[in-house]
Structures are given as C-alpha cells and as structure tokens.
Amino acid sequence: MKFGILVNEGPYTHEASDTAYQFVKAALMKGHEIYRVFFYHDGVNNGTRLTVPPQDDRNIVKRWSDLAALHKLDLVVCVAAAQRRGLIDASEAKRHGKDADNIAPGFRISGLGQLIEAGIQADRLVVFGG
Amino acid sequence: MKFGILVNEGPYTHEASDTAYQFVKAALMKGHEIYRVFFYHDGVNNGTRLTVPPQDDRNIVKRWSDLAALHKLDLVVCVAAAQRRGLIDASEAKRHGKDADNIAPGFRISGLGQLIEAGIQADRLVVFGG
Amino acid sequence: MLHTVNKSPFDNGTLETCLKFAQRGSAVLLIEDGVYAAARDTAVSNRMQEAAKSVSIYALKPDVEARGLQNRVMDGVRLVDYGGFVDLVVDHNTVQSWL
Amino acid sequence: MLHTVNKSPFDNGTLETCLKFAQRGSAVLLIEDGVYAAARDTAVSNRMQEAAKSVSIYALKPDVEARGLQNRVMDGVRLVDYGGFVDLVVDHNTVQSWL
Amino acid sequence: MAKETEGGVAKKFLYVNRKAPYGSIYALESLEVVLIGAAFEQDVSVAFVGDGVYQLTKGQDTKGLEMKNFSPTFRALEDYDVTKLYVEEEALRTRGLSESDLVVPVELVSAQRMTEIMEGQDVILSF
Amino acid sequence: MAKETEGGVAKKFLYVNRKAPYGSIYALESLEVVLIGAAFEQDVSVAFVGDGVYQLTKGQDTKGLEMKNFSPTFRALEDYDVTKLYVEEEALRTRGLSESDLVVPVELVSAQRMTEIMEGQDVILSF
C-alpha cells in the first residue's frame, strides 16, 4: 500500500516527528511504499542540517536523511512554511539574497501542491502533529 | 523598573514572540529597563537570519534585531536549546564542524545561567510561551 | 500576584488551572487566545463572573480586537493595552504565566 | 475510520472531541501523550470504558512504556507497536488525526 | 467514495479546523493548504469544529497585533469552488455565536451529521 | 521575601511543571533549567501540577521511543540541594496515582497550600 505522511511539528519539541519516523520505518519493513513525507508548519525544522543534538540523544534530522538515502524517500519541505521559519536551500538563499543555507541532505523544498498530490496519489495520508 | 523576559516559542507559529515584543516595546516607552530577553525552547528560532516572511507580514526576527540595536537590548539564545534546533553562530559552527551559521544580528548564544541571572537581577521576570 | 492565561478556555484546562491557584485579590490577565474567556454569553461566562468576585480580570485589548470580541466583552473585565500590561506587571510582585 | 489522539485527556479536550465524532464501530488509537487515557482508575477511565462499548480502543505500546503505564492499562484497550499502527491504517479507509 | 471527473477520479478531501486564529499559525497555514488544494479539482469540504469556528467570526481587527487579518480570505473560497463549509452547531452555541456572526455562509451541522461527513471522506487533513 | 545569604540576597525561585514528559520537550528542558539554576544558590522550589505530575512516575521505559529516560535525574536533584518538590495531591489522585508511584520523595499539597507556595515566590518560571 502507498502512504503519504504529513509532519507538522519540529524535531525534539514535539514527539510528532519521532512517531512519524517510527511509523515510516515500520511501514517500509512491512513492504509498503512511502509515496512522500511532507513537512509543514514547524515540521519544516526537521530539514535543517545545523542541529547538534546531545551525544546521548537521537539525531532526528540525520535519521530522516539516512532513511531517505536507504529507501529513496521523497522528503519535501513546504516552501512557504520554510520561508517563515528560516529553512532554505542554496537556490532559495541566492534568490532571497541570504548568505547561507541550512537544508539537510535528502530534503527538498517545494510547494503545498506536493502535499495535495500525495493525498491524491497515496492510498492513505497520515498526519502527525503537535 | 528592570524586566527580564523569557520567550519560549518560535516566530509566527505561536503568538508568544509577538506578545513579548510588544510588551518589551511598551516597557521601553514607559522608561523601564529590559535587563535581558532570553530565548528558550523553540524560542531560539526567533534568532535566525534566514527567514523570508511574506511581503505583507511582519518581519519578526528583524523587528527584534532592530529593537536590540536601538535600545542596546541583550538578546540571548540558549545554547542547549539552540543546538537541538539548529540555531548556531560562527564560533559554534566552527566548533561542531558545521559549514554554515544562521544567527541574526543582535542575538548572542549563551548558557541557561543567563536566564537564572536575569531572574536574580531583574525586578520582574515575565514568561511568554505557547 | 499577576496571572496571565493565553489559551482558549473551551478546548483546554489552562484557565481552570489558573483560577484554581489564583489567590483572592490577585489579578488575572487574559492574553492571546485566552481572551475568548472574556466574551459574554458563552459556556464559561458564568464561571468567569464567579471568578470576578474574588480576582480582578483583565483582557489584552489588541488580542480582543484581533478576535472580533470588542463588542462582546462581559461586564467586569477591564481592557488594557500593552502599556497597561506593563503597568500590571509593575504593580504586582510576581507574574505567573499559565501556558 | 481510524482516529488517532495524541493529547493527555486531563488538561485538554482533544480526546473528548474525538469521541464526540467517532462513529460506532470505528477505531481509536491513543498515541504519544494520548496514551494516558488508557490507564485504569483515573478520572477518565469510566468515560473510556463507556467509549469502548462503541469503538475499538488501541494504545501505542512504546508510548505506554515510556510513560510507565505498562502495568496500568485498562481492560479492553489493545496495545500495538509501530507495525500494528501501520496495520490499523491499512485496515481502515481513512485516518483522522486529532491533534 | 471517489467520484469520476474528466481528468480521472477525484478524491474527497476534508480539512478539519480546530484551532483559533492568531494565537497560533495553524489556522492561517491550514487556509493556505485549502487555497492551493483548490487548484487540484478534487471534491473539497472544510469543517470547523471547537475553537476552529473562531476563524470565521466577523469584526476581526488585527492592527494592534501587526498581523494580517485573514478572515476576509474565507470569502474568496467561493471563487475557488470551495463551497462546502461545515460548522459544528454546538461549538458555535458554546461560544455565544450564531450564523450571523460569521463572515461567510456555512452549513450548520449537528455532531451526528459532522460524523457522517467525516466518514464520507477519502483524505482528512486536520489542523 | 528574598532571604540573606553569604553572597548577598537569595531570591525564591519556583519552577512550575504542567506538562507530561516525552510528548513534548518542555518537561526535559524545564529540568535542565532547574539543574543549571541550582548552581546559583537561590532558594529553589519545584511544583508539579496537572499533567506535570507524570514527569515523576516510576517505571518509565523509553527504549521503544529511542529517547532518553530522564526520570532518574529527578533523584539527583537532592545532590544539588533542590529538595522542595511539591506535588498537587488532586492531580495525582485524578490520574490514579499515589506518592508510592513517584521516583522521589515529594510533599503532597492541597490546592490551597500550592497557592500559598506560589504566592511566596520572587520568580516563577512556568513550563
């Protein structure tokens, strides 16, 4: 079965990102397909490569990046939500005259249409929020 | 009177940062002193210079930076909370091998002791949260 | 003591918790989504009228206006602007934010 | 339909709202802080027992264990792991997350 | 439940709004999803339950907050062919509100009717 | 209310915990403030009300969440001279818990007593 996943809260602050990650991992292990993971609201903050979590804690961003690399997951960060919160990639940085970017490997920035499309294409859309 | 201010939520997502900003501005207009504004939990995200808010919306980060410049405010971002969430300055970036930093002008990163000290030194500590 | 409450009273227990611990004579300032508790004729307005007998209730005017409540504020709730919020903090020894 | 609830039932109305709209025969999965509603002998356990007569109640085991509730789960609540969560989603046509 | 359209099969999308505006950004960002989603020619409904009904109230004046008042945007939904707006009647009543306090025409529904609407969907996005 | 110490005047700090652990990070980051604050030799109290009492419960096993179980850290508070832990009795009872379910010795207090404790503070940090 094909799943779409929506993550609405940032890493560490709320458990939503953890639950979504464990759900995705379990779905993959059962042979399901993850059509897309879409990050909205504060969920966009899952896509920054600048976190330095405590040594004895999980690395939420890296966990997403690694899982994406292993399973060719499509991790999409909403551009509008990302702009409000300071999550940008190199081309966005250039376009808006910013001197740095912070997006993590495996994530891409795109529009809200990608969420709707996931709702259309996937058999189930599951929302993880705060 | 001397005020300490604690901001616990990020820009745009919760109104806490707006309320804290308006409170600080009003206190300054009344001739009070702002001993320090401390950013904790998701509040650290107020300190990123990479936001690109919509044209017709307020620019929360710039508003803090401008107010800090005008009134020599001490805007302190908690280092532990910031590391979890990917808010870093140049020296933190270097120390942790990150290739970019994102802190905005007028903010500095320091420890939680700065919050306790604000509680001790200020006549009132006011908490703005989510 | 000054208490602030920033949550709507309908889907959340924050206001109730604040009132449980607010001593007679203290002040309660409704801010952000907390201002919905200041409206007349709601499921919590009796509770608020009762509370107003033992504590002073204030509501932050810019938040009241943003939510279209300016003509619905119940008797006994005083509106303050951000400067009034500052004055309330000055006038009380401590502030407790109920989040 | 599968409903998920991720808030504690004590300071928040999310569970109550979910139960209000959950049709007889649907499934309710308690996750994250929502699992506190699965505990025996609390102020909401009668409400949950009542709800269990018309909907199937599940709780996410890793969340139950993290909160030390493993020996307190009330009769009639079924524990599932993340794989069981996936199966519940597969077995129902839609999922509604009550946040 | 999906219905056939020229472009293929349209899915039934329901957006469920449970949060008041301005205190947090969920209400505004939910509306942004509805607007973008309207371009996809699906079968769209929007539900307002609990504090979500506050999003639709008249008389919002956000100047003091320096925020944008987005309540007029709900009036534009009709131009996007988003016309099925359902409001939980009890939520309105609990908050001392009636249909005349809202910025757009809506269908007031009982909890039972709202349940049926929810049960009839393919995709539910909750905020 | 402030009392004199060798280093000058100590203020009375109260940390008020109202959030359950793990569902959000407030509980953990609140504890981090208490630990850092302990070094400042102030007069520290910690209150647990509502869902905050869940932070102290025994038997937490977070392996399945891949998170760190921080409940044992409350036992270390004594080493930092943080010994005034107040728990709202009604909050415990409502949740089917008693003092024996908690990882540390605490003082169970009535709502009235908790009010008095709050009123006696100089600085209140709420989470």
Coordinates of C-alpha atoms in Angstrom, one line a residue, chain F:
Chain F
M1 CA 10.6 37.5 50.5
A2 CA 14.2 37.3 49.5
K3 CA 16.5 36.0 52.2
E4 CA 20.0 37.0 53.0
T5 CA 22.9 34.6 52.2
E6 CA 26.7 34.9 52.4
G7 CA 26.8 36.0 48.8
G8 CA 24.1 38.6 49.2
V9 CA 20.3 38.2 48.9
A10 CA 18.9 34.9 47.6
K11 CA 15.6 35.0 45.7
K12 CA 12.9 32.5 45.9
F13 CA 12.6 30.7 42.6
L14 CA 9.7 28.4 41.7
Y15 CA 9.6 26.2 38.7
V16 CA 6.0 25.1 37.8
N17 CA 5.8 21.9 35.7
R18 CA 2.4 21.3 34.0
K19 CA 3.4 19.2 31.0
A20 CA 3.8 15.4 30.7
P21 CA 7.1 14.1 29.6
Y22 CA 8.1 12.8 26.0
G23 CA 5.0 14.1 24.2
S24 CA 6.8 17.5 24.1
I25 CA 10.2 18.6 25.3
Y26 CA 9.1 21.2 27.9
A27 CA 9.4 18.8 30.8
L28 CA 13.0 17.8 29.9
E29 CA 14.1 21.4 29.2
S30 CA 12.5 22.6 32.4
L31 CA 14.6 20.1 34.3
E32 CA 17.7 21.4 32.6
V33 CA 16.9 24.9 33.9
V34 CA 16.4 23.6 37.4
L35 CA 19.8 21.8 37.3
I36 CA 21.6 24.9 36.0
G37 CA 19.7 27.1 38.3
A38 CA 20.8 25.0 41.3
A39 CA 24.4 26.4 41.0
F40 CA 23.2 29.9 41.7
E41 CA 22.4 29.3 45.4
Q42 CA 19.0 30.7 45.3
D43 CA 16.0 29.4 47.3
V44 CA 14.6 26.9 44.8
S45 CA 11.2 25.1 44.8
V46 CA 9.7 22.9 42.1
A47 CA 6.0 22.4 41.7
F48 CA 4.2 19.7 39.7
V49 CA 0.6 20.4 38.9
G50 CA -1.8 18.8 36.4
D51 CA -0.1 16.6 33.8
G52 CA 3.3 17.7 35.3
V53 CA 3.0 15.0 37.9
Y54 CA 3.6 12.4 35.2
Q55 CA 7.2 13.5 35.0
L56 CA 7.9 11.8 38.3
T57 CA 6.2 8.4 37.8
K58 CA 8.2 5.2 38.2
G59 CA 8.6 2.6 35.5
Q60 CA 9.3 4.8 32.5
D61 CA 10.9 2.8 29.8
T62 CA 11.7 4.9 26.7
K63 CA 13.7 2.4 24.7
G64 CA 10.9 2.0 22.2
L65 CA 10.9 5.7 21.6
E66 CA 14.7 5.9 21.2
M67 CA 14.5 8.8 23.7
K68 CA 16.5 9.2 26.9
N69 CA 14.5 8.4 30.1
F70 CA 15.2 11.4 32.2
S71 CA 13.1 10.5 35.2
P72 CA 16.1 9.2 37.2
T73 CA 17.6 12.7 37.0
F74 CA 14.9 13.9 39.5
R75 CA 16.7 11.7 42.1
A76 CA 19.8 13.7 41.5
L77 CA 18.1 16.9 42.5
E78 CA 18.9 16.3 46.1
D79 CA 22.6 16.4 45.4
Y80 CA 22.1 19.9 44.0
D81 CA 20.3 20.9 47.2
V82 CA 17.0 21.1 45.4
T83 CA 14.8 19.4 48.0
K84 CA 11.5 21.3 47.9
L85 CA 9.4 19.3 45.5
Y86 CA 5.7 20.0 45.7
V87 CA 3.1 17.8 44.1
E88 CA -0.6 18.8 43.7
E89 CA -2.4 16.0 45.5
E90 CA -5.6 16.3 43.5
A91 CA -3.6 16.0 40.2
L92 CA -2.1 12.7 41.4
R93 CA -5.5 11.3 42.5
T94 CA -7.2 12.3 39.3
R95 CA -4.6 10.3 37.4
G96 CA -5.0 7.2 39.6
L97 CA -1.5 7.8 41.2
S98 CA -0.2 7.9 44.7
E99 CA 3.0 9.0 46.3
S100 CA 4.4 5.5 46.1
D101 CA 4.2 5.7 42.3
L102 CA 6.8 8.5 42.2
V103 CA 10.6 8.2 41.8
V104 CA 11.4 10.7 44.5
P105 CA 10.1 11.8 47.9
V106 CA 7.8 14.8 47.5
E107 CA 5.5 16.9 49.6
L108 CA 1.9 16.3 48.6
V109 CA 0.0 19.6 48.9
S110 CA -3.6 20.8 48.6
A111 CA -4.5 23.4 46.0
Q112 CA -4.8 26.0 48.8
R113 CA -1.3 25.1 50.1
M114 CA 0.1 25.3 46.5
T115 CA -1.4 28.7 46.1
E116 CA 0.4 29.8 49.3
I117 CA 3.7 28.4 48.0
M118 CA 3.2 30.3 44.7
E119 CA 2.4 33.5 46.5
G120 CA 5.6 33.3 48.5
Q121 CA 7.9 33.4 45.4
D122 CA 10.0 36.1 43.9
V123 CA 10.4 34.5 40.4
I124 CA 8.1 31.9 38.8
L125 CA 9.2 30.0 35.8
S126 CA 6.3 28.1 34.2
F127 CA 6.6 25.3 31.6

